[in-house]
Amino acid sequence: MLATPGDRNGGGSSYNYRPKSSPRTDARSPEQRNVYPAQILTPPDSEDPTRTVTVSTVFYPGSSVHPYPIDLILASSDGVFFYVHHRQLLHASLNSFNSLLSHSYPSRSPDENCPVVPLPDHSLVLNILLHVIYDIPFSQFSPSMENLSNAVEALKTYGLPLDRYISHPAPLYHHLLLVAPLDPLKIYTLAASHDLHELAVATSSHLLSFPLASLTDDDAMRIGPVYLKRLFFLHLGRIEALKRVILPPPHPHPPIQGCSFDDQKKLLRVWALAAAYLAWDCKPDLPISTIKATMEPLTNELNCQLCKSALQEKLKTLVAQWAGVKVGFLISSHGSPISGGCFGLTPSPADDLSPMISRRRSMSHQRLFGLSYRLPCYRSYLDSRSCTDVFPPGVFRLS
């Protein structure tokens, strides 16, 4: 037999033992070769001289992932061996690792071979599972979304509580957050289907630009009514908050020579038109740069320096209020709005979501465009010089 160096992408040493006269190609996928380079400690006693055994480069004999000696081998469905510790798996699981392990595990002498437990899971999934159990980061392996989803299912199968292993500061939780900007809907769907509230809240901010109309029936079924409602409330709440901060015009200044209250109507008029432009098709992820680009040129339409200062001060307040609007859920786990939230939405039952959306949209349009095109309605602002009568204090809560 001839020992030739194998793949070293996974960070561990490996050797494929095979006859010199019979070359062998590695048929594994690139992702699998990156995680588990094939390695053999001793040539197997077999009549087939080309037979190889694949061992994990992280969970191999003599690895330092745990101070106790290795006493168990897990074999994946594709023939990868993982050398692990019985006590570590038993301590992490609530169902004795799907009833595969015994609490009265007998002691083993150093000369005895470790028992082998075959598992139906693929090696790429089992690799994630064991990294989670041993609390080891695994981002360097770049697992696919499918393998991450299967790993979460494996956690449930082998009795690992999801609220413990998919929450801060667990490695799986942080890796899911790392890939959330690349595919937020899949991560949100994964969190919703397993009721992972912390992960869903952290992922929801990446869905502000997602068009809800493009959700398919399958997506809605996997997300479920509770988290689907929360996602709609997040979008509707952001839009409501934008309209609340953008509708009140700048405060008028005392009348001076050359700029009376009637003259200041020009400021109200240009602000109303700009606000209507932004609110006509506003989106939950409206960037601050767009607001500034729309509002700042309005100063060119004004001749009064005090009016210009009032507009600039209002724009600063608008930007600060919009930046302070929450980008995640403000709905508690039992479905009621959190006290002091900036959305101000009253949740409806999940099956009554469509009428609520239509009602909110109709009310918002009536309020916005009634103020925009019937400018005399702005006299209440001029008379009171305050917008507390229309927008009560405490509507906004800056973060």
Short mmCIF file of C-alpha atoms in Angstrom, two decimals:
data_model
loop_
_atom_site.label_atom_id
_atom_site.label_comp_id
_atom_site.label_asym_id
_atom_site.label_seq_id
_atom_site.Cartn_x
_atom_site.Cartn_y
_atom_site.Cartn_z
CA MET A 1 0.00 0.00 0.00
CA LEU A 2 1.16 3.55 -0.76
CA ALA A 3 0.27 6.54 1.42
CA THR A 4 -0.25 9.73 -0.59
CA PRO A 5 -1.20 13.13 0.80
CA GLY A 6 -4.89 13.90 0.40
CA ASP A 7 -6.88 17.15 0.50
CA ARG A 8 -5.88 19.65 3.17
CA ASN A 9 -8.57 22.30 2.68
CA GLY A 10 -10.25 21.48 5.97
CA GLY A 11 -7.21 22.30 8.04
CA GLY A 12 -6.31 18.75 9.13
CA SER A 13 -3.80 16.22 7.84
CA SER A 14 -5.20 13.40 5.73
CA TYR A 15 -3.99 10.45 3.73
CA ASN A 16 -5.67 8.17 1.22
CA TYR A 17 -4.27 4.66 1.24
CA ARG A 18 -4.58 2.90 -2.09
CA PRO A 19 -2.52 0.67 -4.37
CA LYS A 20 0.13 2.37 -6.44
CA SER A 21 -1.11 0.73 -9.62
CA SER A 22 -4.77 1.72 -9.27
CA PRO A 23 -5.27 5.51 -9.22
CA ARG A 24 -8.47 6.71 -7.59
CA THR A 25 -10.36 9.96 -8.09
CA ASP A 26 -12.25 11.69 -5.32
CA ALA A 27 -15.94 11.73 -6.28
CA ARG A 28 -17.05 13.90 -3.38
CA SER A 29 -18.54 17.35 -3.90
CA PRO A 30 -16.26 20.43 -3.50
CA GLU A 31 -18.16 21.47 -0.35
CA GLN A 32 -17.70 18.03 1.20
CA ARG A 33 -14.00 17.91 0.30
CA ASN A 34 -13.58 21.30 1.96
CA VAL A 35 -15.10 20.01 5.20
CA TYR A 36 -13.92 16.43 5.34
CA PRO A 37 -10.66 15.60 3.58
CA ALA A 38 -10.37 11.85 3.33
CA GLN A 39 -7.94 10.40 5.80
CA ILE A 40 -6.94 6.96 7.04
CA LEU A 41 -5.02 6.25 10.20
CA THR A 42 -4.14 2.66 9.27
CA PRO A 43 -4.90 0.71 6.13
CA PRO A 44 -8.15 -1.27 6.63
CA ASP A 45 -8.05 -5.03 6.77
CA SER A 46 -10.03 -5.74 3.66
CA GLU A 47 -9.78 -7.79 0.55
CA ASP A 48 -10.54 -4.65 -1.48
CA PRO A 49 -7.21 -2.76 -1.75
CA THR A 50 -8.95 0.45 -2.97
CA ARG A 51 -11.20 0.88 0.06
CA THR A 52 -10.83 4.15 2.02
CA VAL A 53 -12.40 5.51 5.17
CA THR A 54 -13.26 9.20 5.48
CA VAL A 55 -12.76 10.88 8.84
CA SER A 56 -13.76 14.40 9.88
CA THR A 57 -10.85 16.82 10.13
CA VAL A 58 -12.38 18.39 13.24
CA PHE A 59 -13.72 15.34 15.06
CA TYR A 60 -10.91 12.87 14.49
CA PRO A 61 -8.94 10.59 16.86
CA GLY A 62 -6.73 12.75 19.03
CA SER A 63 -8.58 16.01 18.37
CA SER A 64 -8.61 18.63 21.11
CA VAL A 65 -12.29 19.60 20.95
CA HIS A 66 -12.84 18.05 24.40
CA PRO A 67 -10.44 17.16 27.24
CA TYR A 68 -11.93 13.70 27.80
CA PRO A 69 -10.87 10.74 25.64
CA ILE A 70 -13.01 9.82 22.64
CA ASP A 71 -15.41 6.97 23.33
CA LEU A 72 -17.94 7.04 20.47
CA ILE A 73 -17.95 7.14 16.67
CA LEU A 74 -20.83 8.57 14.64
CA ALA A 75 -21.09 7.43 11.03
CA SER A 76 -22.97 9.67 8.59
CA SER A 77 -25.11 8.40 5.75
CA ASP A 78 -22.32 9.08 3.24
CA GLY A 79 -19.68 7.21 5.24
CA VAL A 80 -17.87 9.94 7.17
CA PHE A 81 -16.69 9.03 10.68
CA PHE A 82 -16.93 11.53 13.55
CA TYR A 83 -15.04 10.72 16.75
CA VAL A 84 -17.01 12.24 19.61
CA HIS A 85 -17.71 11.96 23.34
CA HIS A 86 -20.69 10.09 24.73
CA ARG A 87 -21.07 12.37 27.75
CA GLN A 88 -21.04 15.53 25.64
CA LEU A 89 -23.85 14.30 23.40
CA LEU A 90 -25.87 12.97 26.31
CA HIS A 91 -25.53 16.22 28.23
CA ALA A 92 -26.73 18.29 25.26
CA SER A 93 -29.72 16.12 24.36
CA LEU A 94 -33.09 15.92 26.08
CA ASN A 95 -34.06 12.57 24.50
CA SER A 96 -30.80 10.60 24.84
CA PHE A 97 -29.82 11.63 21.32
CA ASN A 98 -33.01 10.26 19.80
CA SER A 99 -32.79 7.23 22.14
CA LEU A 100 -29.50 6.13 20.57
CA LEU A 101 -27.41 6.60 23.71
CA SER A 102 -27.70 4.97 27.11
CA HIS A 103 -27.32 6.78 30.41
CA SER A 104 -25.56 3.74 31.84
CA TYR A 105 -22.78 3.72 29.29
CA PRO A 106 -20.18 1.10 30.27
CA SER A 107 -16.55 2.03 30.75
CA ARG A 108 -14.12 1.08 27.98
CA SER A 109 -10.51 0.07 28.24
CA PRO A 110 -7.95 1.83 26.01
CA ASP A 111 -7.49 -1.34 23.96
CA GLU A 112 -11.16 -1.65 23.04
CA ASN A 113 -12.56 -0.12 19.86
CA CYS A 114 -15.11 2.68 20.12
CA PRO A 115 -18.68 1.69 19.27
CA VAL A 116 -19.95 3.00 15.95
CA VAL A 117 -23.45 4.53 15.77
CA PRO A 118 -24.76 4.94 12.20
CA LEU A 119 -26.93 7.99 11.58
CA PRO A 120 -29.24 8.81 8.64
CA ASP A 121 -27.90 12.36 8.32
CA HIS A 122 -25.46 13.58 5.69
CA SER A 123 -21.96 14.42 6.84
CA LEU A 124 -22.39 18.12 6.04
CA VAL A 125 -25.45 18.26 8.29
CA LEU A 126 -23.84 16.16 11.01
CA ASN A 127 -20.79 18.43 10.93
CA ILE A 128 -22.98 21.47 11.73
CA LEU A 129 -24.82 19.52 14.43
CA LEU A 130 -21.63 18.52 16.24
CA HIS A 131 -20.16 22.01 15.98
CA VAL A 132 -23.32 23.31 17.64
CA ILE A 133 -23.09 20.70 20.41
CA TYR A 134 -19.43 21.45 21.08
CA ASP A 135 -20.01 25.22 20.78
CA ILE A 136 -17.47 25.62 17.97
CA PRO A 137 -17.84 28.21 15.15
CA PHE A 138 -18.25 26.66 11.71
CA SER A 139 -18.55 29.66 9.37
CA GLN A 140 -15.29 28.68 7.66
CA PHE A 141 -17.10 25.73 6.04
CA SER A 142 -19.70 28.01 4.34
CA PRO A 143 -22.61 25.57 4.65
CA SER A 144 -25.49 25.94 2.22
CA MET A 145 -28.92 27.14 3.27
CA GLU A 146 -30.33 23.66 2.70
CA ASN A 147 -27.78 22.12 5.06
CA LEU A 148 -28.45 24.79 7.67
CA SER A 149 -32.17 24.08 7.49
CA ASN A 150 -31.56 20.34 7.74
CA ALA A 151 -29.26 20.93 10.71
CA VAL A 152 -32.03 22.77 12.54
CA GLU A 153 -34.33 19.80 11.90
CA ALA A 154 -31.58 17.50 13.19
CA LEU A 155 -31.38 19.54 16.39
CA LYS A 156 -35.03 18.79 17.04
CA THR A 157 -34.64 15.12 16.12
CA TYR A 158 -31.79 14.56 18.56
CA GLY A 159 -33.40 16.46 21.40
CA LEU A 160 -31.35 19.65 21.39
CA PRO A 161 -33.52 22.59 22.57
CA LEU A 162 -33.70 25.22 19.84
CA ASP A 163 -34.16 28.12 22.24
CA ARG A 164 -30.75 27.27 23.70
CA TYR A 165 -28.73 26.52 20.57
CA ILE A 166 -30.29 29.11 18.24
CA SER A 167 -30.02 32.18 20.41
CA HIS A 168 -27.29 34.60 21.38
CA PRO A 169 -24.39 33.76 21.71
CA ALA A 170 -24.63 30.29 20.12
CA PRO A 171 -22.53 29.74 16.93
CA LEU A 172 -25.53 28.62 14.85
CA TYR A 173 -27.49 31.75 15.77
CA HIS A 174 -24.67 34.07 14.75
CA HIS A 175 -24.03 32.18 11.53
CA LEU A 176 -27.70 32.47 10.56
CA LEU A 177 -27.50 36.22 11.23
CA LEU A 178 -24.35 36.34 9.11
CA VAL A 179 -26.15 34.91 6.06
CA ALA A 180 -29.47 36.69 6.72
CA PRO A 181 -28.67 39.71 4.48
CA LEU A 182 -28.03 37.34 1.56
CA ASP A 183 -31.39 35.55 1.80
CA PRO A 184 -33.51 37.13 4.55
CA LEU A 185 -36.77 35.48 3.53
CA LYS A 186 -35.38 31.96 3.94
CA ILE A 187 -33.86 32.78 7.32
CA TYR A 188 -37.09 34.45 8.44
CA THR A 189 -39.12 31.49 7.22
CA LEU A 190 -36.79 29.12 9.07
CA ALA A 191 -37.17 31.16 12.26
CA ALA A 192 -40.94 31.43 11.90
CA SER A 193 -41.48 27.73 11.20
CA HIS A 194 -39.63 26.85 14.43
CA ASP A 195 -40.97 29.79 16.50
CA LEU A 196 -37.49 31.27 16.96
CA HIS A 197 -38.63 34.74 18.00
CA GLU A 198 -35.17 36.19 18.66
CA LEU A 199 -33.88 35.13 15.23
CA ALA A 200 -37.05 36.35 13.49
CA VAL A 201 -36.77 39.79 15.10
CA ALA A 202 -33.10 40.11 14.15
CA THR A 203 -33.81 39.02 10.56
CA SER A 204 -36.92 41.16 10.04
CA SER A 205 -34.88 44.34 9.53
CA HIS A 206 -33.46 42.83 6.33
CA LEU A 207 -37.00 42.37 4.96
CA LEU A 208 -37.92 46.06 4.90
CA SER A 209 -37.15 46.21 1.17
CA PHE A 210 -38.91 42.92 0.43
CA PRO A 211 -42.15 43.34 -1.58
CA LEU A 212 -44.83 41.55 0.40
CA ALA A 213 -46.94 41.12 -2.73
CA SER A 214 -44.34 38.67 -4.06
CA LEU A 215 -44.90 36.21 -1.20
CA THR A 216 -46.12 32.90 -2.56
CA ASP A 217 -48.73 30.68 -0.95
CA ASP A 218 -46.01 28.21 -0.01
CA ASP A 219 -44.01 30.96 1.69
CA ALA A 220 -47.06 32.08 3.64
CA MET A 221 -47.83 28.52 4.71
CA ARG A 222 -44.28 27.94 5.96
CA ILE A 223 -44.14 31.27 7.78
CA GLY A 224 -47.49 30.73 9.45
CA PRO A 225 -50.21 33.25 10.41
CA VAL A 226 -48.49 34.67 13.52
CA TYR A 227 -45.17 35.64 11.96
CA LEU A 228 -46.83 36.60 8.68
CA LYS A 229 -48.99 39.07 10.58
CA ARG A 230 -45.94 40.45 12.37
CA LEU A 231 -44.14 40.94 9.07
CA PHE A 232 -47.12 42.85 7.65
CA PHE A 233 -47.35 44.94 10.81
CA LEU A 234 -43.66 45.78 10.52
CA HIS A 235 -44.13 47.14 6.99
CA LEU A 236 -47.40 48.92 7.76
CA GLY A 237 -46.02 50.37 10.97
CA ARG A 238 -42.98 51.84 9.24
CA ILE A 239 -45.18 53.42 6.57
CA GLU A 240 -47.53 54.82 9.21
CA ALA A 241 -44.57 56.22 11.14
CA LEU A 242 -43.17 57.89 8.02
CA LYS A 243 -46.46 59.62 7.29
CA ARG A 244 -46.72 60.79 10.88
CA VAL A 245 -43.30 62.42 10.85
CA ILE A 246 -43.57 63.87 7.36
CA LEU A 247 -47.07 65.38 7.39
CA PRO A 248 -46.68 68.15 10.01
CA PRO A 249 -45.27 71.23 8.24
CA PRO A 250 -42.54 73.48 9.65
CA HIS A 251 -43.55 75.76 12.50
CA PRO A 252 -44.41 79.27 11.30
CA HIS A 253 -42.44 82.19 12.64
CA PRO A 254 -43.94 85.43 13.95
CA PRO A 255 -44.96 87.79 11.16
CA ILE A 256 -42.28 90.21 10.10
CA GLN A 257 -42.02 92.86 7.44
CA GLY A 258 -42.09 91.14 4.09
CA CYS A 259 -43.32 87.77 5.46
CA SER A 260 -46.77 87.68 7.04
CA PHE A 261 -48.84 84.64 7.92
CA ASP A 262 -50.35 84.74 4.44
CA ASP A 263 -46.88 84.86 2.91
CA GLN A 264 -45.86 81.80 4.90
CA LYS A 265 -48.48 79.74 3.13
CA LYS A 266 -45.92 79.29 0.37
CA LEU A 267 -43.76 77.32 2.80
CA LEU A 268 -46.74 75.15 3.71
CA ARG A 269 -47.58 74.66 0.06
CA VAL A 270 -44.13 73.48 -1.02
CA TRP A 271 -43.82 71.25 2.06
CA ALA A 272 -47.23 69.67 1.42
CA LEU A 273 -46.38 68.89 -2.20
CA ALA A 274 -43.02 67.38 -1.26
CA ALA A 275 -44.60 65.35 1.54
CA ALA A 276 -47.27 64.08 -0.83
CA TYR A 277 -44.57 63.07 -3.31
CA LEU A 278 -42.71 61.02 -0.68
CA ALA A 279 -45.81 59.49 0.87
CA TRP A 280 -47.53 58.60 -2.41
CA ASP A 281 -45.50 55.43 -2.84
CA CYS A 282 -43.50 55.33 0.39
CA LYS A 283 -41.76 52.12 1.38
CA PRO A 284 -40.65 50.82 4.78
CA ASP A 285 -36.99 51.11 3.78
CA LEU A 286 -37.12 54.70 2.50
CA PRO A 287 -33.53 55.95 2.86
CA ILE A 288 -32.74 59.20 4.61
CA SER A 289 -30.80 60.33 1.55
CA THR A 290 -34.02 60.31 -0.49
CA ILE A 291 -35.79 62.45 2.10
CA LYS A 292 -32.96 64.97 2.09
CA ALA A 293 -32.75 65.02 -1.70
CA THR A 294 -36.48 65.78 -1.87
CA MET A 295 -36.75 68.34 0.91
CA GLU A 296 -33.50 70.31 0.77
CA PRO A 297 -34.17 71.90 -2.68
CA LEU A 298 -37.36 73.46 -1.25
CA THR A 299 -35.29 76.25 0.28
CA ASN A 300 -34.67 77.57 -3.23
CA GLU A 301 -38.39 78.34 -3.51
CA LEU A 302 -38.37 80.59 -0.43
CA ASN A 303 -37.24 84.20 -0.11
CA CYS A 304 -37.62 84.66 3.66
CA GLN A 305 -34.55 83.65 5.65
CA LEU A 306 -36.67 82.72 8.69
CA CYS A 307 -38.79 80.41 6.54
CA LYS A 308 -35.65 78.77 5.22
CA SER A 309 -34.36 78.26 8.76
CA ALA A 310 -37.70 76.79 9.84
CA LEU A 311 -37.65 74.37 6.92
CA GLN A 312 -34.08 73.28 7.65
CA GLU A 313 -34.88 72.77 11.33
CA LYS A 314 -37.96 70.73 10.42
CA LEU A 315 -35.89 68.61 8.05
CA LYS A 316 -33.37 67.86 10.82
CA THR A 317 -36.20 66.82 13.13
CA LEU A 318 -37.76 64.69 10.40
CA VAL A 319 -34.48 62.87 9.73
CA ALA A 320 -33.91 62.25 13.45
CA GLN A 321 -37.44 60.91 13.95
CA TRP A 322 -37.28 58.63 10.91
CA ALA A 323 -33.88 57.31 11.96
CA GLY A 324 -35.34 56.55 15.39
CA VAL A 325 -38.23 54.46 14.10
CA LYS A 326 -37.74 50.82 14.97
CA VAL A 327 -36.69 48.54 12.13
CA GLY A 328 -37.66 45.30 13.92
CA PHE A 329 -40.80 43.96 15.52
CA LEU A 330 -42.66 45.98 18.10
CA ILE A 331 -45.14 43.17 18.66
CA SER A 332 -44.72 41.06 21.76
CA SER A 333 -44.67 37.28 21.62
CA HIS A 334 -48.34 37.05 22.64
CA GLY A 335 -49.45 39.27 19.76
CA SER A 336 -50.14 42.60 21.49
CA PRO A 337 -48.30 45.83 20.73
CA ILE A 338 -45.48 46.76 23.07
CA SER A 339 -46.27 49.83 25.16
CA GLY A 340 -44.66 53.00 23.84
CA GLY A 341 -44.02 51.65 20.37
CA CYS A 342 -43.86 54.06 17.48
CA PHE A 343 -46.15 52.10 15.20
CA GLY A 344 -49.39 52.64 17.05
CA LEU A 345 -51.13 49.73 15.32
CA THR A 346 -53.78 47.62 16.99
CA PRO A 347 -53.29 43.98 15.97
CA SER A 348 -56.18 42.11 14.46
CA PRO A 349 -56.69 38.35 14.24
CA ALA A 350 -54.58 36.74 11.54
CA ASP A 351 -57.61 35.87 9.44
CA ASP A 352 -58.76 39.53 9.50
CA LEU A 353 -55.49 40.90 8.13
CA SER A 354 -56.71 41.99 4.67
CA PRO A 355 -59.55 44.26 5.90
CA MET A 356 -57.14 45.85 8.38
CA ILE A 357 -54.64 46.60 5.62
CA SER A 358 -57.31 48.12 3.37
CA ARG A 359 -58.73 50.19 6.22
CA ARG A 360 -55.33 51.57 7.21
CA ARG A 361 -54.44 52.37 3.61
CA SER A 362 -57.73 54.19 3.05
CA MET A 363 -57.41 56.23 6.25
CA SER A 364 -53.81 57.15 5.48
CA HIS A 365 -54.59 58.29 1.95
CA GLN A 366 -57.57 60.36 3.08
CA ARG A 367 -55.54 62.06 5.79
CA LEU A 368 -52.51 62.66 3.59
CA PHE A 369 -54.13 63.90 0.42
CA GLY A 370 -56.85 65.80 2.23
CA LEU A 371 -54.11 67.88 3.84
CA SER A 372 -52.03 68.05 0.68
CA TYR A 373 -54.61 69.36 -1.73
CA ARG A 374 -56.93 71.26 0.61
CA LEU A 375 -54.36 73.69 1.94
CA PRO A 376 -56.82 75.63 4.15
CA CYS A 377 -56.76 72.61 6.45
CA TYR A 378 -53.29 73.70 7.47
CA ARG A 379 -54.75 76.77 9.24
CA SER A 380 -55.03 74.73 12.43
CA TYR A 381 -51.25 74.56 12.48
CA LEU A 382 -50.96 78.31 11.94
CA ASP A 383 -53.49 79.13 14.64
CA SER A 384 -52.08 76.86 17.33
CA ARG A 385 -48.45 76.93 16.15
CA SER A 386 -48.31 73.34 17.36
CA CYS A 387 -49.19 69.99 15.91
CA THR A 388 -50.07 68.38 19.25
CA ASP A 389 -53.78 68.73 18.51
CA VAL A 390 -53.44 66.54 15.42
CA PHE A 391 -50.46 64.37 16.36
CA PRO A 392 -50.49 63.84 20.16
CA PRO A 393 -47.18 63.81 22.05
CA GLY A 394 -45.57 60.45 22.59
CA VAL A 395 -46.34 59.18 19.11
CA PHE A 396 -42.64 58.84 18.44
CA ARG A 397 -40.14 57.12 20.63
CA LEU A 398 -36.55 57.63 19.56
CA SER A 399 -34.25 54.67 20.07
#
